[in-house]
Amino acid sequence: MTRGPRRAQQIFDATLELLAAHGYRGLTVEGVAERAGVNKTTLYRWWPSKAALLGAALTHGAPL
């Protein structure tokens, strides 16, 4: 991945882990930020919504 935050993989991992544990309704940007060890503003800088973050995690974060 050429563009994105330095800790993109940790963010994607945290997103997918929280989705698995709590479902979409329980997935929060705040929870992802805390689990990935980044600021919430970092997430919103790259992904404008929870849905956009999840889409990126599903596209770029999960190994094939």
Tab-separated table of N, CA and C in Angstrom:
chain	number	residue	atom	x	y	z
A	1	MET	N	0.848	-1.168	0.000
A	1	MET	CA	0.000	0.000	0.000
A	1	MET	C	0.894	1.230	0.000
A	2	THR	N	0.671	2.110	-0.932
A	2	THR	CA	1.546	3.267	-1.050
A	2	THR	C	1.013	4.484	-0.314
A	3	ARG	N	-0.303	4.582	-0.144
A	3	ARG	CA	-0.861	5.721	0.575
A	3	ARG	C	-1.659	5.224	1.765
A	4	GLY	N	-1.563	5.974	2.834
A	4	GLY	CA	-2.295	5.624	4.033
A	4	GLY	C	-1.440	5.889	5.248
A	5	PRO	N	-2.036	5.750	6.401
A	5	PRO	CA	-1.268	5.978	7.626
A	5	PRO	C	-0.191	4.913	7.804
A	6	ARG	N	0.851	5.264	8.527
A	6	ARG	CA	1.960	4.322	8.756
A	6	ARG	C	1.503	3.033	9.417
A	7	ARG	N	0.502	3.107	10.254
A	7	ARG	CA	0.047	1.923	10.991
A	7	ARG	C	-1.210	1.321	10.377
A	8	ALA	N	-1.329	1.413	9.064
A	8	ALA	CA	-2.536	0.946	8.382
A	8	ALA	C	-2.851	-0.515	8.704
A	9	GLN	N	-1.858	-1.381	8.695
A	9	GLN	CA	-2.139	-2.797	8.952
A	9	GLN	C	-2.683	-3.007	10.357
A	10	GLN	N	-2.139	-2.306	11.348
A	10	GLN	CA	-2.660	-2.425	12.718
A	10	GLN	C	-4.100	-1.914	12.788
A	11	ILE	N	-4.391	-0.852	12.049
A	11	ILE	CA	-5.747	-0.298	12.017
A	11	ILE	C	-6.700	-1.291	11.378
A	12	PHE	N	-6.300	-1.885	10.254
A	12	PHE	CA	-7.159	-2.864	9.588
A	12	PHE	C	-7.363	-4.096	10.462
A	13	ASP	N	-6.304	-4.552	11.106
A	13	ASP	CA	-6.425	-5.710	12.010
A	13	ASP	C	-7.395	-5.407	13.144
A	14	ALA	N	-7.259	-4.242	13.752
A	14	ALA	CA	-8.137	-3.850	14.857
A	14	ALA	C	-9.583	-3.764	14.377
A	15	THR	N	-9.791	-3.224	13.197
A	15	THR	CA	-11.138	-3.105	12.641
A	15	THR	C	-11.775	-4.478	12.466
A	16	LEU	N	-11.042	-5.394	11.877
A	16	LEU	CA	-11.585	-6.728	11.629
A	16	LEU	C	-11.782	-7.525	12.919
A	17	GLU	N	-10.885	-7.344	13.880
A	17	GLU	CA	-11.033	-8.021	15.173
A	17	GLU	C	-12.274	-7.528	15.905
A	18	LEU	N	-12.482	-6.213	15.915
A	18	LEU	CA	-13.658	-5.665	16.592
A	18	LEU	C	-14.941	-6.046	15.863
A	19	LEU	N	-14.903	-6.097	14.544
A	19	LEU	CA	-16.072	-6.538	13.782
A	19	LEU	C	-16.425	-7.973	14.150
A	20	ALA	N	-15.417	-8.839	14.220
A	20	ALA	CA	-15.661	-10.241	14.574
A	20	ALA	C	-16.200	-10.379	15.992
A	21	ALA	N	-15.703	-9.563	16.889
A	21	ALA	CA	-16.102	-9.676	18.296
A	21	ALA	C	-17.455	-9.032	18.593
A	22	HIS	N	-17.777	-7.924	17.902
A	22	HIS	CA	-18.949	-7.135	18.294
A	22	HIS	C	-19.952	-6.878	17.182
A	23	GLY	N	-19.644	-7.307	15.965
A	23	GLY	CA	-20.539	-7.031	14.843
A	23	GLY	C	-20.428	-5.588	14.392
A	24	TYR	N	-21.131	-5.278	13.305
A	24	TYR	CA	-21.042	-3.930	12.742
A	24	TYR	C	-21.558	-2.867	13.709
A	25	ARG	N	-22.645	-3.163	14.393
A	25	ARG	CA	-23.207	-2.178	15.329
A	25	ARG	C	-22.253	-1.869	16.476
A	26	GLY	N	-21.462	-2.844	16.890
A	26	GLY	CA	-20.531	-2.646	17.986
A	26	GLY	C	-19.171	-2.124	17.556
A	27	LEU	N	-18.947	-2.031	16.256
A	27	LEU	CA	-17.697	-1.505	15.726
A	27	LEU	C	-17.736	0.013	15.788
A	28	THR	N	-16.764	0.616	16.465
A	28	THR	CA	-16.703	2.072	16.557
A	28	THR	C	-15.325	2.564	16.140
A	29	VAL	N	-15.298	3.775	15.618
A	29	VAL	CA	-14.027	4.391	15.257
A	29	VAL	C	-13.176	4.568	16.511
A	30	GLU	N	-13.809	4.938	17.599
A	30	GLU	CA	-13.088	5.103	18.860
A	30	GLU	C	-12.458	3.800	19.315
A	31	GLY	N	-13.200	2.708	19.199
A	31	GLY	CA	-12.678	1.401	19.584
A	31	GLY	C	-11.513	0.966	18.721
A	32	VAL	N	-11.622	1.221	17.423
A	32	VAL	CA	-10.527	0.877	16.514
A	32	VAL	C	-9.290	1.694	16.862
A	33	ALA	N	-9.477	2.979	17.080
A	33	ALA	CA	-8.345	3.853	17.416
A	33	ALA	C	-7.647	3.370	18.681
A	34	GLU	N	-8.423	3.050	19.688
A	34	GLU	CA	-7.840	2.580	20.952
A	34	GLU	C	-7.075	1.277	20.757
A	35	ARG	N	-7.687	0.332	20.071
A	35	ARG	CA	-7.056	-0.976	19.876
A	35	ARG	C	-5.808	-0.888	18.995
A	36	ALA	N	-5.822	-0.001	18.003
A	36	ALA	CA	-4.685	0.132	17.090
A	36	ALA	C	-3.606	1.062	17.636
A	37	GLY	N	-3.913	1.790	18.708
A	37	GLY	CA	-2.929	2.693	19.296
A	37	GLY	C	-2.701	3.954	18.486
A	38	VAL	N	-3.777	4.453	17.859
A	38	VAL	CA	-3.692	5.694	17.091
A	38	VAL	C	-4.768	6.655	17.576
A	39	ASN	N	-4.659	7.902	17.161
A	39	ASN	CA	-5.687	8.883	17.495
A	39	ASN	C	-6.884	8.715	16.575
A	40	LYS	N	-8.041	9.007	17.111
A	40	LYS	CA	-9.271	8.943	16.320
A	40	LYS	C	-9.181	9.870	15.112
A	41	THR	N	-8.524	11.018	15.267
A	41	THR	CA	-8.398	11.957	14.146
A	41	THR	C	-7.607	11.361	12.992
A	42	THR	N	-6.668	10.479	13.284
A	42	THR	CA	-5.917	9.807	12.222
A	42	THR	C	-6.862	8.977	11.359
A	43	LEU	N	-7.771	8.281	12.000
A	43	LEU	CA	-8.718	7.458	11.244
A	43	LEU	C	-9.617	8.320	10.372
A	44	TYR	N	-10.148	9.405	10.944
A	44	TYR	CA	-11.039	10.270	10.174
A	44	TYR	C	-10.300	11.014	9.063
A	45	ARG	N	-9.009	11.210	9.207
A	45	ARG	CA	-8.225	11.856	8.149
A	45	ARG	C	-8.207	10.980	6.895
A	46	TRP	N	-8.169	9.673	7.089
A	46	TRP	CA	-8.064	8.742	5.961
A	46	TRP	C	-9.400	8.143	5.548
A	47	TRP	N	-10.300	7.946	6.493
A	47	TRP	CA	-11.590	7.323	6.213
A	47	TRP	C	-12.685	8.163	6.870
A	48	PRO	N	-13.606	8.716	6.092
A	48	PRO	CA	-14.592	9.655	6.628
A	48	PRO	C	-15.702	9.021	7.469
A	49	SER	N	-15.780	7.694	7.459
A	49	SER	CA	-16.850	7.034	8.205
A	49	SER	C	-16.426	5.630	8.616
A	50	LYS	N	-17.214	5.056	9.499
A	50	LYS	CA	-16.984	3.678	9.913
A	50	LYS	C	-17.105	2.735	8.721
A	51	ALA	N	-18.066	2.986	7.862
A	51	ALA	CA	-18.260	2.139	6.681
A	51	ALA	C	-17.052	2.200	5.748
A	52	ALA	N	-16.487	3.385	5.560
A	52	ALA	CA	-15.307	3.532	4.697
A	52	ALA	C	-14.111	2.808	5.300
A	53	LEU	N	-13.950	2.903	6.605
A	53	LEU	CA	-12.863	2.212	7.286
A	53	LEU	C	-13.012	0.702	7.140
A	54	LEU	N	-14.201	0.196	7.362
A	54	LEU	CA	-14.440	-1.237	7.223
A	54	LEU	C	-14.209	-1.706	5.792
A	55	GLY	N	-14.651	-0.922	4.817
A	55	GLY	CA	-14.417	-1.277	3.423
A	55	GLY	C	-12.928	-1.390	3.115
A	56	ALA	N	-12.150	-0.455	3.620
A	56	ALA	CA	-10.709	-0.488	3.404
A	56	ALA	C	-10.090	-1.695	4.096
A	57	ALA	N	-10.549	-1.988	5.312
A	57	ALA	CA	-10.017	-3.133	6.048
A	57	ALA	C	-10.327	-4.442	5.332
A	58	LEU	N	-11.525	-4.553	4.800
A	58	LEU	CA	-11.903	-5.766	4.075
A	58	LEU	C	-11.139	-5.899	2.761
A	59	THR	N	-10.853	-4.779	2.126
A	59	THR	CA	-10.158	-4.779	0.840
A	59	THR	C	-8.650	-4.964	0.996
A	60	HIS	N	-8.074	-4.259	1.951
A	60	HIS	CA	-6.617	-4.220	2.072
A	60	HIS	C	-6.058	-4.967	3.288
A	61	GLY	N	-6.885	-5.229	4.274
A	61	GLY	CA	-6.368	-5.760	5.529
A	61	GLY	C	-6.414	-7.260	5.681
A	62	ALA	N	-7.311	-7.904	4.973
A	62	ALA	CA	-7.455	-9.356	5.153
A	62	ALA	C	-6.597	-10.091	4.140
A	63	PRO	N	-5.780	-11.031	4.595
A	63	PRO	CA	-4.986	-11.818	3.655
A	63	PRO	C	-5.887	-12.699	2.804
A	64	LEU	N	-5.481	-12.895	1.565
A	64	LEU	CA	-6.282	-13.738	0.653
A	64	LEU	C	-6.003	-15.199	0.859
